[in-house]
């Protein structure tokens, strides 16, 4: 009997091929969008962590209150000790010091007069020490478009776009005008040894990257820095783990009444991303619910049409003496087969296309000229564990639900009635 | 009344809801059929033939009265028992053949045996035997779409006969057939009736069918108006 029914299913394309196709397409869309949304938010978290907040970040209390303005006059002191303590307490994590600053970059001509000038956003990071992790965290080496990495003090990288705007060539010197930690104006000469492109709109528009010691010297920030960023070993943000660390750290400083005392925060709080992430999660959820509904209705109708087409078959099977429950169940099993087959095909297609997006990406920098967020310029999908099964939920549910709904009509009718409807 | 009757209908009434009122399709039917009959329920369209046949076939239930089929009261049967009764003892032939298009002739005839869980060797034997009765052994692998109307109806006779049921119910079996094919299938059924002593009950208003009947039960407006036995 099972073989008989399977044969029927396989031979009747209206019952197998088309429903499977419909399910596969729906599942494909679901899987792909799921991976896409995961990718967008994964990228967002990742780049926010790398460029802005770390997974956790230590600042002075005063600095943290105006962190957007990078108020280096409120920077953290005694950072060697704080960093050493953190490294000792969390040896698995990576702790890096950073100074962010604003200023003007001035390119002089041979006579020392200004040739070109522009506002810059600067980042002082550890570039020169042999065990520096920043090169990996910020992916600096791979982001160098022209020239090379700084190798000695006084060498800097500037964003490629800025280099073109200012007309500065490699090896030329550039003067940074900014204010020290204590508020006085200062000038410092650097040599531009490379240009970078991070694929991050904010950074690419006008950033300079200098070694943190140079910046500390230039800004008069001896043993001080704006921020200490902590990263988990696997470089993947874990909100619960971050919360534990933040809690423990802040408890230690609870009694200290000093606006320059260090305070720690975690990525989600520091970045305003939590709203986006919730939105993303809701969005995925809503997408899947909508999909299940639409597909159920589509498949219900397909099922109804199929059911109408199959009234003859069903009526006949009942007349021959098959139990109603058996007929109904065999239709449900059929739909499970169709749902599974469609879901597997759809998931494979979804994974394939998501993988493509994950590996090759989709460059949207052209669309993002005016966006200031730490938004990646290349859209990427991210295949997670969920991606593998998320399609099965709607794929299976909608087929089975659709069949169950359309089958109820058959189940409830008097057998004789099925023939009556068949005749008309 | 004959207590050994195969089918025994007493004071049967069947009404259908029609809006707020009820429509009486069958009124006070009292009938018996014995084994080996070749009889027909004859009457104009809408007279209640199909309704009566459906009740005998346990596809529908009486509103009042009773129909006993092979010793079982159809009103008392739950849907599973009714299915089992149909499975074992009843064969159906329909005006529209109701063959399953995706299956071959062989598979269409085999289906009732699958439900009876008959082993495959035996099944094959029975299917071939049945197709021989109707003269279609050369069309085993064909699909219904490749057959003529007459051939389709012969397949459906083979399907009804394959399990050698006690009763075959045929609702307007010739309505879609030309005269030549009608006679062929009627002769086939007549032979089977003689050889296997299968009870045939037709519902028809086709003169071609009526001339083969040995008993003619005339139905008008849901009532039996005549019940004639015709000497062959
Ligand atoms: N399920 C039903 N609901 C309402 N009326 C029905 C139903 N089945 C049959 N009838 C009515 O009962 C009468 C007899 O129908 P039927 O037994 O099909 O007649 P016949 O087979 O003799 O043409 C018809 O008037 C038909 O409209
Ligand atoms: Mg009728």
XYZ file of C-alpha atoms and ligand atoms in Angstrom:
684
model
C 0.000 0.000 0.000
C 2.783 2.397 0.904
C 4.561 1.627 -2.337
C 1.294 2.074 -4.182
C 0.766 5.511 -2.650
C 4.377 6.539 -3.216
C 4.092 5.561 -6.852
C 1.007 7.696 -7.150
C 2.767 10.615 -5.515
C 5.784 10.366 -7.753
C 3.813 9.945 -10.955
C 1.390 12.762 -10.277
C 3.382 15.918 -10.776
C 0.471 18.008 -9.556
C 0.832 16.297 -6.239
C 4.606 16.106 -5.996
C 6.582 18.286 -8.343
C 4.586 21.501 -8.126
C 3.989 21.541 -4.379
C 7.644 20.689 -3.809
C 8.607 23.512 -6.126
C 6.383 25.964 -4.275
C 7.704 24.877 -0.888
C 11.292 24.913 -2.108
C 10.973 28.470 -3.389
C 9.364 29.637 -0.162
C 11.946 27.907 1.983
C 14.709 29.254 -0.181
C 13.506 32.795 0.379
C 13.165 32.224 4.127
C 16.579 30.659 4.528
C 18.269 33.255 2.411
C 16.665 36.172 4.212
C 17.396 34.629 7.544
C 21.062 34.290 6.686
C 21.017 37.754 5.204
C 19.558 39.325 8.327
C 21.976 37.351 10.466
C 24.739 38.606 8.243
C 23.706 42.227 8.465
C 23.440 42.134 12.221
C 26.454 39.928 12.662
C 28.485 42.364 10.600
C 27.060 45.280 12.477
C 28.017 43.766 15.817
C 31.371 42.680 14.564
C 32.420 45.980 13.093
C 31.016 47.884 16.035
C 33.092 45.712 18.333
C 36.243 46.044 16.303
C 36.117 49.715 15.552
C 34.171 51.202 18.401
C 33.184 49.380 21.546
C 35.061 46.126 21.845
C 33.024 43.414 23.454
C 33.508 45.321 26.666
C 35.115 48.717 27.077
C 36.675 50.577 29.995
C 36.589 54.365 30.140
C 36.679 56.927 32.896
C 33.285 57.719 34.294
C 33.470 61.266 33.042
C 34.643 60.204 29.592
C 31.922 57.614 29.328
C 29.253 60.219 29.908
C 30.298 62.097 26.790
C 31.924 59.260 24.970
C 30.551 60.418 21.634
C 32.698 63.513 21.793
C 35.881 61.569 22.579
C 36.723 63.982 25.449
C 40.387 63.147 25.899
C 40.652 65.737 28.651
C 38.613 63.250 30.699
C 40.720 60.252 29.682
C 41.611 57.318 31.820
C 44.883 57.516 33.768
C 47.118 54.788 35.082
C 46.188 52.631 32.181
C 49.249 50.373 32.368
C 48.116 49.167 35.747
C 44.477 48.819 34.774
C 45.378 46.906 31.639
C 47.780 44.678 33.524
C 45.081 43.930 36.095
C 42.558 43.108 33.390
C 45.040 40.869 31.595
C 45.743 39.060 34.787
C 42.107 38.616 35.665
C 40.952 37.692 32.147
C 43.995 36.184 30.495
C 41.904 34.639 27.720
C 40.621 37.983 26.609
C 42.446 40.499 24.492
C 42.762 43.982 26.012
C 43.832 46.931 23.888
C 44.255 50.623 24.574
C 42.942 53.198 22.184
C 42.832 56.932 21.867
C 40.384 58.497 19.512
C 40.798 62.106 18.625
C 39.755 64.750 16.175
C 41.956 67.298 14.487
C 43.149 68.894 11.292
C 45.641 67.260 8.998
C 47.830 69.734 7.172
C 49.934 68.798 4.142
C 52.773 71.296 3.683
C 54.552 72.104 0.414
C 58.364 72.349 0.084
C 58.360 75.736 1.761
C 56.373 74.475 4.692
C 53.242 76.344 3.647
C 49.878 74.619 3.717
C 49.265 72.784 0.465
C 46.040 71.176 1.545
C 44.206 70.631 4.763
C 41.248 68.673 6.076
C 39.516 67.526 9.243
C 40.400 64.032 10.343
C 39.219 61.452 12.744
C 42.195 59.806 14.391
C 42.753 56.550 16.080
C 45.784 55.786 18.193
C 46.249 52.058 18.395
C 49.129 49.759 19.161
C 50.808 49.243 15.814
C 54.416 48.782 16.705
C 54.786 46.404 19.611
C 55.638 42.895 18.557
C 52.626 41.343 20.263
C 50.116 43.885 19.023
C 46.659 42.428 18.477
C 45.219 45.536 16.861
C 46.504 44.685 13.424
C 44.396 41.559 13.555
C 41.409 43.161 15.316
C 41.131 46.053 12.923
C 42.290 43.932 10.026
C 44.718 46.733 9.209
C 47.273 44.890 7.181
C 44.687 43.629 4.701
C 43.083 47.050 4.526
C 46.237 48.739 3.262
C 45.591 49.750 -0.335
C 48.842 51.546 -1.068
C 52.185 51.637 0.706
C 52.929 49.625 3.800
C 52.302 49.266 7.522
C 54.001 51.762 9.874
C 57.224 50.275 11.184
C 58.795 53.034 13.220
C 57.394 55.794 15.395
C 56.077 58.772 13.488
C 54.653 56.744 10.618
C 50.913 56.779 9.981
C 48.264 55.341 7.716
C 45.529 57.539 6.325
C 42.350 56.602 4.583
C 42.714 56.264 0.854
C 39.874 58.645 0.163
C 41.428 61.300 2.382
C 44.813 60.806 0.749
C 43.284 61.492 -2.622
C 41.351 64.478 -1.364
C 44.423 66.024 0.200
C 46.641 64.975 -2.681
C 49.207 63.471 -0.394
C 51.635 60.844 -1.645
C 53.342 58.089 0.242
C 56.425 59.180 2.146
C 55.275 62.778 2.423
C 54.934 64.334 5.804
C 51.674 65.497 7.334
C 51.100 67.726 10.328
C 48.355 66.959 12.796
C 46.830 69.936 14.572
C 44.885 69.004 17.654
C 44.619 69.748 21.345
C 46.401 67.965 24.141
C 44.796 66.260 27.066
C 45.185 69.480 28.960
C 43.497 71.598 26.370
C 46.403 73.351 24.688
C 46.928 73.384 20.932
C 49.597 71.128 19.579
C 51.196 70.186 16.283
C 52.856 66.929 15.476
C 54.587 65.740 12.322
C 53.984 62.310 10.875
C 55.028 60.516 7.731
C 52.304 58.957 5.610
C 53.490 55.464 4.722
C 50.282 53.844 3.560
C 46.658 54.351 2.694
C 43.832 52.168 3.953
C 40.281 51.285 3.067
C 38.253 49.441 5.692
C 34.956 49.184 3.906
C 33.446 51.278 6.708
C 32.004 54.533 5.550
C 32.960 56.522 8.642
C 36.526 55.319 8.698
C 37.074 55.566 4.987
C 35.950 59.128 4.733
C 38.757 60.644 6.777
C 40.648 58.548 9.258
C 44.243 58.466 10.292
C 45.749 55.548 12.140
C 48.794 56.191 14.259
C 50.677 54.209 16.810
C 49.285 54.801 20.284
C 52.648 55.835 21.750
C 52.951 58.554 19.152
C 49.479 59.748 19.950
C 50.114 59.644 23.677
C 53.187 61.721 23.089
C 51.466 64.139 20.748
C 48.453 64.639 22.998
C 50.472 64.681 26.174
C 48.687 61.583 27.445
C 51.441 59.813 29.308
C 50.052 56.508 30.649
C 46.578 57.700 29.694
C 44.172 56.662 27.014
C 40.571 57.216 26.113
C 39.430 53.630 26.116
C 40.504 50.101 26.900
C 38.702 47.551 24.752
C 38.283 43.912 25.689
C 37.637 41.124 23.208
C 36.616 37.552 23.824
C 39.066 34.969 22.699
C 36.905 33.639 19.856
C 36.070 37.218 18.782
C 32.358 36.450 19.022
C 30.206 38.649 21.199
C 28.457 36.908 24.057
C 26.144 39.247 25.885
C 25.795 37.131 29.001
C 29.506 36.656 29.418
C 30.044 40.361 28.851
C 27.454 41.206 31.496
C 29.246 39.071 34.092
C 32.584 40.714 33.421
C 31.104 44.205 33.434
C 29.349 43.524 36.701
C 32.403 42.217 38.444
C 34.603 45.059 37.225
C 32.204 47.795 38.176
C 31.540 46.290 41.597
C 35.248 46.639 42.375
C 35.047 50.378 41.804
C 31.649 50.908 43.384
C 33.013 52.684 46.442
C 35.477 54.891 44.638
C 34.129 58.392 44.409
C 36.112 59.778 41.553
C 34.813 60.858 38.204
C 38.020 59.583 36.661
C 37.614 56.114 38.101
C 37.267 53.448 35.431
C 33.893 52.100 34.460
C 33.150 49.219 32.142
C 30.323 48.782 29.667
C 29.388 46.099 27.181
C 28.867 46.312 23.466
C 25.105 46.239 23.467
C 24.739 49.111 25.938
C 27.497 51.179 24.431
C 26.353 50.978 20.872
C 22.565 51.470 20.794
C 22.546 48.243 18.860
C 20.125 46.529 21.191
C 17.166 48.163 19.491
C 18.430 47.125 16.112
C 19.082 43.600 17.286
C 15.614 43.269 18.747
C 14.243 44.657 15.561
C 16.240 42.122 13.627
C 15.020 39.256 15.721
C 11.426 40.415 15.487
C 11.860 40.942 11.817
C 13.079 37.371 11.306
C 10.259 36.057 13.441
C 7.616 38.091 11.651
C 9.047 37.118 8.306
C 8.758 33.458 9.173
C 5.225 33.808 10.548
C 4.087 35.718 7.478
C 5.723 33.137 5.322
C 4.030 30.263 7.112
C 0.680 31.999 6.732
C 1.082 32.846 3.078
C 2.456 29.455 2.202
C -0.252 27.710 4.184
C -2.894 29.604 2.293
C -1.191 28.930 -1.022
C -0.713 25.274 -0.200
C -4.160 25.042 1.274
C -5.472 26.180 -2.060
C -3.118 23.924 -3.917
C -4.284 21.220 -1.545
C -7.918 22.139 -2.101
C -7.472 22.075 -5.832
C -5.553 18.855 -5.495
C -8.218 17.639 -3.115
C -10.963 18.471 -5.569
C -9.018 16.760 -8.254
C -8.634 13.897 -5.875
C -12.224 13.649 -4.692
C -12.556 10.865 -7.200
C -9.562 9.080 -5.785
C -10.584 9.664 -2.197
C -14.197 8.698 -2.826
C -13.078 5.604 -4.611
C -10.644 4.573 -1.897
C -13.394 5.027 0.673
C -15.861 3.074 -1.455
C -13.382 0.259 -1.837
C -13.224 0.140 1.934
C -10.237 2.167 3.029
C -10.796 3.808 6.409
C -11.312 7.558 6.406
C -8.534 8.023 8.942
C -6.196 6.023 6.781
C -6.944 8.117 3.722
C -6.532 11.317 5.706
C -3.313 10.177 7.306
C -1.877 9.051 4.016
C -2.516 12.535 2.676
C -0.778 14.052 5.689
C 2.194 11.710 5.262
C 2.298 12.669 1.642
C 2.407 16.313 2.618
C 5.185 15.601 5.108
C 7.190 14.023 2.310
C 6.463 16.961 0.056
C 7.308 19.379 2.876
C 10.561 17.649 3.731
C 11.617 17.341 0.104
C 10.726 20.965 -0.583
C 12.442 22.116 2.598
C 15.618 20.204 1.824
C 15.773 21.589 -1.696
C 14.856 25.077 -0.511
C 17.360 24.965 2.335
C 20.072 23.781 -0.044
C 19.301 26.630 -2.436
C 19.065 29.073 0.463
C 22.362 27.932 1.934
C 23.961 28.055 -1.485
C 22.880 31.592 -2.184
C 23.604 32.686 1.374
C 27.029 31.139 1.096
C 27.612 33.086 -2.059
C 26.678 36.283 -0.268
C 28.787 35.293 2.691
C 31.874 34.739 0.600
C 31.549 37.318 -2.138
C 29.368 39.906 -0.463
C 27.330 42.574 -2.123
C 28.926 46.002 -2.274
C 26.483 48.696 -1.286
C 28.979 51.455 -0.543
C 27.537 53.391 -3.468
C 24.181 53.518 -1.699
C 25.650 54.485 1.656
C 27.399 57.768 0.947
C 25.511 59.704 3.571
C 25.171 57.173 6.319
C 27.176 57.811 9.435
C 26.672 54.593 11.286
C 29.347 52.019 11.656
C 27.712 50.275 8.781
C 29.566 47.805 6.627
C 29.862 48.806 3.000
C 29.587 45.231 1.812
C 26.497 43.235 2.698
C 27.190 39.732 3.728
C 25.035 36.820 4.772
C 25.970 34.775 7.768
C 25.191 31.099 7.889
C 24.518 30.056 11.461
C 23.243 26.800 12.887
C 19.758 28.226 12.640
C 20.108 28.708 8.917
C 20.138 24.955 8.468
C 16.795 24.323 10.096
C 14.920 27.594 9.993
C 13.421 26.731 6.603
C 12.000 23.443 7.794
C 9.654 25.114 10.221
C 7.691 27.017 7.605
C 8.298 24.468 4.862
C 6.867 21.580 6.789
C 4.279 23.495 8.762
C 2.730 25.145 5.762
C 2.453 21.969 3.706
C 1.061 19.903 6.519
C -1.242 22.679 7.657
C -2.418 23.295 4.111
C -3.126 19.613 3.573
C -4.742 19.195 6.958
C -7.081 22.090 6.231
C -8.006 20.946 2.770
C -8.293 17.353 3.918
C -10.772 18.147 6.671
C -13.427 18.691 4.040
C -12.923 15.161 2.834
C -12.819 13.829 6.346
C -16.044 15.458 7.437
C -18.210 14.703 4.466
C -20.426 11.709 4.127
C -18.758 9.376 1.699
C -21.765 9.535 -0.582
C -21.412 13.287 -0.691
C -17.950 13.015 -2.197
C -19.443 11.263 -5.182
C -22.197 13.796 -5.485
C -19.600 16.570 -5.672
C -17.640 14.509 -8.102
C -20.590 14.212 -10.445
C -21.351 17.918 -10.613
C -40.145 -11.757 4.176
C -37.115 -13.850 3.525
C -34.752 -14.011 6.489
C -31.921 -15.552 4.528
C -31.852 -12.481 2.282
C -28.504 -10.907 1.513
C -29.953 -7.433 1.740
C -33.002 -6.642 3.758
C -34.552 -3.165 3.737
C -37.431 -2.347 6.098
C -39.457 0.864 6.295
C -36.540 2.867 5.034
C -36.873 6.657 4.861
C -34.175 9.018 3.721
C -34.516 12.767 4.013
C -32.036 15.467 3.167
C -32.030 18.874 4.817
C -33.060 21.507 2.299
C -32.825 24.937 3.804
C -35.172 24.915 6.789
C -37.350 22.113 5.498
C -36.547 18.557 4.661
C -36.575 16.823 1.367
C -37.715 13.221 1.369
C -35.645 11.287 -1.157
C -36.825 7.795 -0.151
C -40.170 6.883 1.428
C -41.091 3.639 3.212
C -38.924 1.313 1.190
C -39.291 -2.394 1.885
C -37.101 -4.615 -0.253
C -35.068 -7.800 -0.078
C -32.348 -9.088 -2.352
C -31.066 -12.631 -2.302
C -27.796 -14.079 -3.440
C -27.314 -14.342 -7.179
C -29.869 -11.733 -8.201
C -29.409 -9.648 -11.342
C -31.734 -6.822 -10.525
C -32.136 -3.170 -11.197
C -33.593 -0.099 -9.519
C -35.204 1.709 -12.391
C -36.695 5.151 -12.492
C -36.362 8.651 -13.876
C -33.588 10.965 -12.825
C -34.106 12.232 -9.274
C -36.298 9.329 -8.245
C -33.835 8.244 -5.549
C -31.948 5.379 -7.222
C -28.471 6.569 -6.257
C -29.569 7.377 -2.728
C -30.893 3.872 -2.279
C -27.807 2.298 -3.789
C -25.576 4.414 -1.530
C -27.424 3.210 1.548
C -27.130 -0.411 0.451
C -23.450 0.301 -0.208
C -23.008 1.702 3.340
C -21.870 4.997 1.854
C -24.863 6.710 3.419
C -27.211 5.981 6.322
C -31.019 5.821 6.478
C -32.950 8.526 8.304
C -35.534 6.022 9.526
C -36.005 2.305 9.144
C -33.197 -0.096 8.523
C -31.123 -1.703 5.852
C -29.339 -4.916 6.725
C -26.520 -5.828 4.408
C -24.967 -9.273 4.805
C -26.452 -9.460 8.276
C -25.232 -6.062 9.426
C -27.506 -3.094 10.014
C -26.014 -0.116 8.146
C -27.294 2.330 10.781
C -25.318 0.542 13.481
C -22.054 0.421 11.600
C -19.421 2.951 12.538
C -17.337 4.326 9.712
C -14.588 1.743 10.186
C -16.921 -1.239 10.253
C -18.721 0.094 7.205
C -15.392 0.435 5.422
C -14.464 -3.115 6.344
C -17.811 -4.395 5.106
C -17.333 -2.611 1.788
C -13.788 -3.830 1.615
C -14.717 -7.481 2.000
C -18.138 -7.856 0.454
C -19.049 -4.999 -1.856
C -17.927 -3.938 -5.280
C -18.817 -0.622 -6.922
C -19.140 0.341 -10.550
C -19.694 3.992 -11.365
C -21.009 5.928 -14.296
C -17.735 7.836 -14.501
C -15.557 4.732 -13.963
C -13.493 6.506 -11.266
C -10.249 4.977 -12.387
C -7.101 6.493 -10.937
C -5.306 8.158 -13.811
C -1.758 7.842 -12.509
C -1.994 4.097 -12.127
C -1.888 1.360 -14.716
C -4.820 -0.927 -15.423
C -3.130 -3.594 -13.325
C -2.629 -1.242 -10.379
C -6.176 0.062 -10.539
C -7.523 -3.461 -10.274
C -4.956 -4.364 -7.626
C -5.947 -1.564 -5.199
C -8.816 -3.396 -3.399
C -6.500 -6.353 -2.800
C -3.863 -4.108 -1.248
C -6.415 -2.998 1.306
C -7.254 -6.634 2.000
C -3.527 -7.212 2.608
C -3.369 -10.097 0.167
C 0.214 -11.174 -0.567
C 1.665 -10.029 -3.854
C 1.849 -13.415 -5.624
C -1.786 -14.113 -4.906
C -2.676 -10.552 -5.837
C -1.139 -10.889 -9.246
C -3.044 -14.092 -9.867
C -6.337 -12.510 -8.844
C -5.805 -9.357 -10.890
C -4.959 -11.350 -14.003
C -7.971 -13.580 -13.474
C -10.224 -10.587 -13.119
C -8.815 -8.893 -16.206
C -9.374 -12.102 -18.091
C -13.059 -12.049 -17.115
C -13.425 -8.672 -18.761
C -11.083 -9.482 -21.639
C -8.387 -6.922 -20.950
C -5.284 -9.002 -20.264
C -3.483 -7.262 -23.121
C -3.910 -3.822 -21.542
C -2.279 -4.521 -18.168
C 0.326 -1.795 -18.449
C -1.876 0.859 -20.058
C -3.029 3.959 -18.248
C -6.757 4.801 -18.194
C -6.146 7.771 -20.485
C -5.028 5.361 -23.193
C -8.247 3.334 -23.039
C -11.656 3.802 -24.642
C -14.722 4.413 -22.474
C -15.834 0.819 -22.864
C -12.408 -0.456 -21.857
C -12.362 1.863 -18.842
C -15.690 0.522 -17.668
C -14.384 -3.014 -18.116
C -11.397 -2.139 -15.934
C -13.768 -0.843 -13.299
C -15.789 -4.065 -13.502
C -12.548 -6.005 -13.055
C -11.729 -3.821 -10.058
C -15.165 -4.479 -8.539
C -14.919 -8.224 -9.216
C -11.287 -8.858 -8.305
C -12.045 -9.780 -4.715
C -15.097 -11.813 -5.764
C -17.486 -9.786 -3.594
C -20.956 -11.010 -2.760
C -22.619 -7.867 -4.031
C -21.774 -5.505 -6.893
C -23.550 -2.157 -7.019
C -23.545 -0.477 -10.411
C -24.824 3.093 -10.672
C -25.690 3.983 -14.279
C -22.791 1.929 -15.629
C -23.724 2.488 -19.272
C -24.550 6.182 -19.158
C -21.290 7.152 -20.830
C -21.129 4.242 -23.255
C -22.407 3.639 -26.757
C -24.779 0.755 -27.516
C -22.117 -1.725 -28.567
C -19.981 -1.167 -25.462
C -23.052 -1.164 -23.249
C -24.007 -4.606 -24.480
C -20.480 -5.914 -24.102
C -20.175 -4.898 -20.473
C -23.688 -6.092 -19.662
C -22.938 -9.476 -21.167
C -19.714 -9.576 -19.171
C -21.586 -8.851 -15.957
C -24.299 -11.328 -16.818
C -21.685 -14.036 -17.306
C -19.990 -13.193 -14.029
C -23.331 -13.298 -12.292
C -23.985 -16.759 -13.693
C -20.487 -18.122 -13.050
C -19.793 -16.664 -9.624
C -23.319 -16.170 -8.352
C -22.477 -12.565 -7.546
C -25.469 -10.382 -6.763
C -25.696 -7.405 -9.121
C -27.860 -4.408 -8.325
C -28.066 -1.678 -10.942
C -29.409 1.811 -10.724
C -30.405 2.825 -14.208
C -32.921 4.317 -16.567
C -31.234 2.881 -19.645
C -33.420 0.541 -21.695
C -30.357 -1.394 -22.809
C -29.632 -2.281 -19.197
C -33.249 -2.953 -18.327
C -33.569 -5.640 -21.008
C -30.886 -7.697 -19.239
C -32.463 -7.462 -15.768
C -34.164 -10.440 -14.208
C -35.821 -8.233 -11.626
C -36.936 -4.675 -12.156
C -37.761 -2.462 -9.169
C -39.410 0.746 -10.319
C -38.856 3.835 -8.243
C -40.859 7.032 -8.545
C -40.436 10.018 -6.266
C -38.640 7.892 -3.709
C -41.236 5.173 -3.593
C -41.240 1.668 -4.974
C -44.151 1.558 -7.432
C -43.509 -1.852 -9.000
C -41.310 -4.846 -8.247
C -41.386 -7.300 -11.163
C -39.520 -10.509 -11.624
C -38.821 -11.162 -15.279
C -38.405 -14.687 -16.480
C -35.236 -14.886 -18.589
N -26.988 15.020 -0.348
C -28.162 15.456 -0.785
N -28.685 16.598 -0.310
C -29.871 17.048 -0.745
N -30.607 16.426 -1.663
C -30.145 15.283 -2.197
C -28.878 14.746 -1.789
N -28.698 13.601 -2.476
C -29.750 13.445 -3.274
N -30.614 14.447 -3.105
C -31.905 14.588 -3.778
O -32.611 13.380 -3.665
C -33.267 13.096 -4.845
C -32.869 11.722 -5.353
O -31.516 11.791 -5.778
P -30.768 10.571 -6.422
O -30.874 9.435 -5.478
O -29.426 11.017 -6.806
O -31.652 10.315 -7.712
P -31.339 9.419 -8.973
O -30.108 8.677 -8.720
O -32.543 8.563 -9.095
O -31.228 10.346 -10.126
C -32.940 14.165 -5.844
O -34.015 15.080 -5.890
C -31.724 14.825 -5.265
O -31.716 16.180 -5.565
Mg -28.272 8.715 -9.778
